[in-house]
mmCIF file of C-alpha atoms and ligand atoms in Angstrom:
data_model
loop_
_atom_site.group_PDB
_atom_site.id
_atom_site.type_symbol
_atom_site.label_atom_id
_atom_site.label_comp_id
_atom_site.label_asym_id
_atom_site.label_seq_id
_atom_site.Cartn_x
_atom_site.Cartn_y
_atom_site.Cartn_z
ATOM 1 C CA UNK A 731 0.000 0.000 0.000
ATOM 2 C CA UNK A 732 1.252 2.932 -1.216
ATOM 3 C CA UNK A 733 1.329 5.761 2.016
ATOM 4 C CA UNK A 734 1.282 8.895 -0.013
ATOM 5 C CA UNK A 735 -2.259 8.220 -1.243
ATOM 6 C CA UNK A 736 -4.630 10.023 0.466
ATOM 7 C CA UNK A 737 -7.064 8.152 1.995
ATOM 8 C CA UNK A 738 -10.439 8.789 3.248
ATOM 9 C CA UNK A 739 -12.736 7.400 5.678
ATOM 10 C CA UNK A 740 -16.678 7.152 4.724
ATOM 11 C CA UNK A 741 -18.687 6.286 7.327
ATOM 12 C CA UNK A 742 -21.953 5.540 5.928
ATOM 13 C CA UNK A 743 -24.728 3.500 6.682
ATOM 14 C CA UNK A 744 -26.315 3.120 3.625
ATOM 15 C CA UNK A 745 -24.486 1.127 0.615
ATOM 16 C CA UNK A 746 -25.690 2.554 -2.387
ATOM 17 C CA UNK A 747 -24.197 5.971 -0.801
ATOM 18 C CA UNK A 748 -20.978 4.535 0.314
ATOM 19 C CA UNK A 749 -20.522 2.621 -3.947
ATOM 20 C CA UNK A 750 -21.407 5.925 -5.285
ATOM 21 C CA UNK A 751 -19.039 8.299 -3.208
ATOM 22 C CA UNK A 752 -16.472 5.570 -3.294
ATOM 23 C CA UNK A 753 -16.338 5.511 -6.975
ATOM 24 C CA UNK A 754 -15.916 9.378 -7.385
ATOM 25 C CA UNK A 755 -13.068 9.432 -5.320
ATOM 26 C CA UNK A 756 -11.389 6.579 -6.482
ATOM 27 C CA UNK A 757 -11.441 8.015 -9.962
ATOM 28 C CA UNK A 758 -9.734 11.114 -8.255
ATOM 29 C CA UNK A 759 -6.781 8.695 -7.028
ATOM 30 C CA UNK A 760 -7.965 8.805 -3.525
ATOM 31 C CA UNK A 761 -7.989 5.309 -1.007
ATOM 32 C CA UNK A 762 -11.653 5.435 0.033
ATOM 33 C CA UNK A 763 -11.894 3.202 3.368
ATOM 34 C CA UNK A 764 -15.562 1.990 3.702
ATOM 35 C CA UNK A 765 -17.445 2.270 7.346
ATOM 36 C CA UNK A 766 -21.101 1.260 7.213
ATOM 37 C CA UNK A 767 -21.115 1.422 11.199
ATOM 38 C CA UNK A 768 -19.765 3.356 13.905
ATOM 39 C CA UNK A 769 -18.095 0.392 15.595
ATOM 40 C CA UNK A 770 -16.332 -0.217 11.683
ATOM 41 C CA UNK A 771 -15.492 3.269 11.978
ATOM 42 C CA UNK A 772 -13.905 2.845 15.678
ATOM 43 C CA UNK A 773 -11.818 -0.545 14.155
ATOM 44 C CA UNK A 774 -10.500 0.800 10.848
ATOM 45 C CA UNK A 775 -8.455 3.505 13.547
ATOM 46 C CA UNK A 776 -6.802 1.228 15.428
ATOM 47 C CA UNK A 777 -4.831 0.546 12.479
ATOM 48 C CA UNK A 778 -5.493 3.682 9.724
ATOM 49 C CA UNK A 779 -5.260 7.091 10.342
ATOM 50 C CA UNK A 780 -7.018 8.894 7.425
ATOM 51 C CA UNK A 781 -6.473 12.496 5.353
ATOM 52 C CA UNK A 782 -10.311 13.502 6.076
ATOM 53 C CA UNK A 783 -13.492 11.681 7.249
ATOM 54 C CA UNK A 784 -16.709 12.093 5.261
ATOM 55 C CA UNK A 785 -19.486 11.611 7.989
ATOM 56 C CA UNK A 786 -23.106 10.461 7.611
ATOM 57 C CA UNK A 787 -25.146 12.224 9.809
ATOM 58 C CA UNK A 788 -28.204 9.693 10.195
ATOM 59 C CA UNK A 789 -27.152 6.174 11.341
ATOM 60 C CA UNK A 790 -28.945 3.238 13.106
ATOM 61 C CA UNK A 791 -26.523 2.754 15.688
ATOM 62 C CA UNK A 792 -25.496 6.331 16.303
ATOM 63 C CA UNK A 793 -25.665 9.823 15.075
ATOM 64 C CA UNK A 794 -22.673 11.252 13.424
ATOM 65 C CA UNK A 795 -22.849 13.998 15.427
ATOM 66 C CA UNK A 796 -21.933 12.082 18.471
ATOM 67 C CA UNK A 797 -19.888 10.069 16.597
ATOM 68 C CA UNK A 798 -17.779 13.290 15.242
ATOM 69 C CA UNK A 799 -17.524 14.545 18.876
ATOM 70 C CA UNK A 800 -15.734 10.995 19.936
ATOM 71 C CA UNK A 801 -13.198 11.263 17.139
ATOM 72 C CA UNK A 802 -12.477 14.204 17.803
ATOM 73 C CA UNK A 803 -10.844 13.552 21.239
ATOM 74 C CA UNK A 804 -8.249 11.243 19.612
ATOM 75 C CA UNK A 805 -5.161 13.054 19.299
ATOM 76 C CA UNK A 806 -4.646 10.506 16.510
ATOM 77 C CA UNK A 807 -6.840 12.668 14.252
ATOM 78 C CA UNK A 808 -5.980 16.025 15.212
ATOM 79 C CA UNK A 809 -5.267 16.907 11.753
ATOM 80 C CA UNK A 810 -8.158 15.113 9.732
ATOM 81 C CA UNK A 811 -10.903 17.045 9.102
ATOM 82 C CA UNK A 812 -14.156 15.565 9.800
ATOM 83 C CA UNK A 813 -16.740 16.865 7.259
ATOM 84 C CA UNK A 814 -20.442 16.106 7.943
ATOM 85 C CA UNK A 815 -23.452 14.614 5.227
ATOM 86 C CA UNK A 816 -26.377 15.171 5.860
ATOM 87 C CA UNK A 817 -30.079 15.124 4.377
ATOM 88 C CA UNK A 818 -31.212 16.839 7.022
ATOM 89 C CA UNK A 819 -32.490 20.423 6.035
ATOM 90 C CA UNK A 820 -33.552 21.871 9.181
ATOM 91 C CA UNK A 821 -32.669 25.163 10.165
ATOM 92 C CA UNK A 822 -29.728 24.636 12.993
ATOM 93 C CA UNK A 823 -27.831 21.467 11.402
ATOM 94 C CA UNK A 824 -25.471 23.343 10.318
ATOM 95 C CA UNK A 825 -24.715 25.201 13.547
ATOM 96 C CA UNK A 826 -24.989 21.080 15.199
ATOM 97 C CA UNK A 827 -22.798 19.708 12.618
ATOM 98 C CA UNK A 828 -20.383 22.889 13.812
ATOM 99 C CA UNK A 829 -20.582 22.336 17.509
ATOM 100 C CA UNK A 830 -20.042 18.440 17.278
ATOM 101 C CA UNK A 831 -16.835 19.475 15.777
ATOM 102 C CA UNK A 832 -17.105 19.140 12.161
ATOM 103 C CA UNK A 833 -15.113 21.046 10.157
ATOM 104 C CA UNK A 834 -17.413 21.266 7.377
ATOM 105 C CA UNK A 835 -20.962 20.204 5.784
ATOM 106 C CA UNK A 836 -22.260 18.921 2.643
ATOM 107 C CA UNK A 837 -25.682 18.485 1.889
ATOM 108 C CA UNK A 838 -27.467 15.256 0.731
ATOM 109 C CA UNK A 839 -27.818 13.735 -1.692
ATOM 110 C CA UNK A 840 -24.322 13.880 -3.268
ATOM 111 C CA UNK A 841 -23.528 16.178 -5.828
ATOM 112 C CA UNK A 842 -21.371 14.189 -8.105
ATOM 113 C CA UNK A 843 -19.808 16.470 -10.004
ATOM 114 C CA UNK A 844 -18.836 19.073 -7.195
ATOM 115 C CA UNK A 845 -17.812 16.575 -4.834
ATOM 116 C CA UNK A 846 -14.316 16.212 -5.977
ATOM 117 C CA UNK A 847 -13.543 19.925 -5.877
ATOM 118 C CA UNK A 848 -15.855 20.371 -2.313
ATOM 119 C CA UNK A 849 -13.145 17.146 -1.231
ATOM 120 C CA UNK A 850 -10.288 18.835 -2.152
ATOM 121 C CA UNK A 851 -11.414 22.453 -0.801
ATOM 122 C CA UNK A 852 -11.273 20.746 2.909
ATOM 123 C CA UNK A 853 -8.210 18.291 2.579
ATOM 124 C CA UNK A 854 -6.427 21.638 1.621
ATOM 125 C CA UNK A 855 -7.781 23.240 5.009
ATOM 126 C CA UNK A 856 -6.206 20.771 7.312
ATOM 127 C CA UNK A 857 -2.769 21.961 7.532
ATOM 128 C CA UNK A 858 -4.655 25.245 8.682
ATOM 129 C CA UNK A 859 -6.752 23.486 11.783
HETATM 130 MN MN1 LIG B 798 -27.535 7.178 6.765
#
């Protein structure tokens, strides 16, 4: 495995999500590392320390707001940017996605041809966090 790739961490609950996203970015050159569960999520770090962390907001066994808040009180990650997906259009997601410590928001459903540019906007924030 080549280390220099950047690699990024989906966690997403629903598959035809996670195949879609997965395929953008792999045609951008990025490792995509699939996490349809929180507790997937929580293993892949023992071992992987990704470039950026696309988050689904509404999970079964969790909500990635909690979720974001968890990871980000490992040191491990203190310079991957967790960026939140959401469906959700209520007024004051944004401002949750912001105080669960996401460092960004995209909206749902996927838009597939600003994605890679909206991917590459936040891995080039990171250095800054
Ligand atoms: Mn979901």
């Amino acid at each position: 495995m080549d280390d220099s790739t950047t690699t990024i961490l989906y966690v997403e609950d629903n598959p035809d999500n996670r195949m879609l996203v997965q395929r953008i970015l792999m045609v951008e050159g990025y490792r995509v590392l699939q996490a349809e569960s929180a507790a997937r999520a929580r293993e892949i770090l023992q071992t992987q320390t990704p470039d950026l962390i696309l988050m689904d907001i509404n999970m079964p066994d969790i909500d990635g707001y909690s979720l974001t808040a968890e990871f980000k009180q490992l040191p491990q990650l203190k310079h991957t940017p967790i960026i939140a997906l959401t469906a959700n259009v209520m007024r004051g997601d944004r401002e949750r996605t912001l105080e669960a410590g996401c460092d960004g928001y995209l909206q749902k459903p996927v838009d597939v041809d600003a994605l890679p540019g909206q991917i590459e906007y936040f891995l080039s924030k990171r250095y800054n966090l």
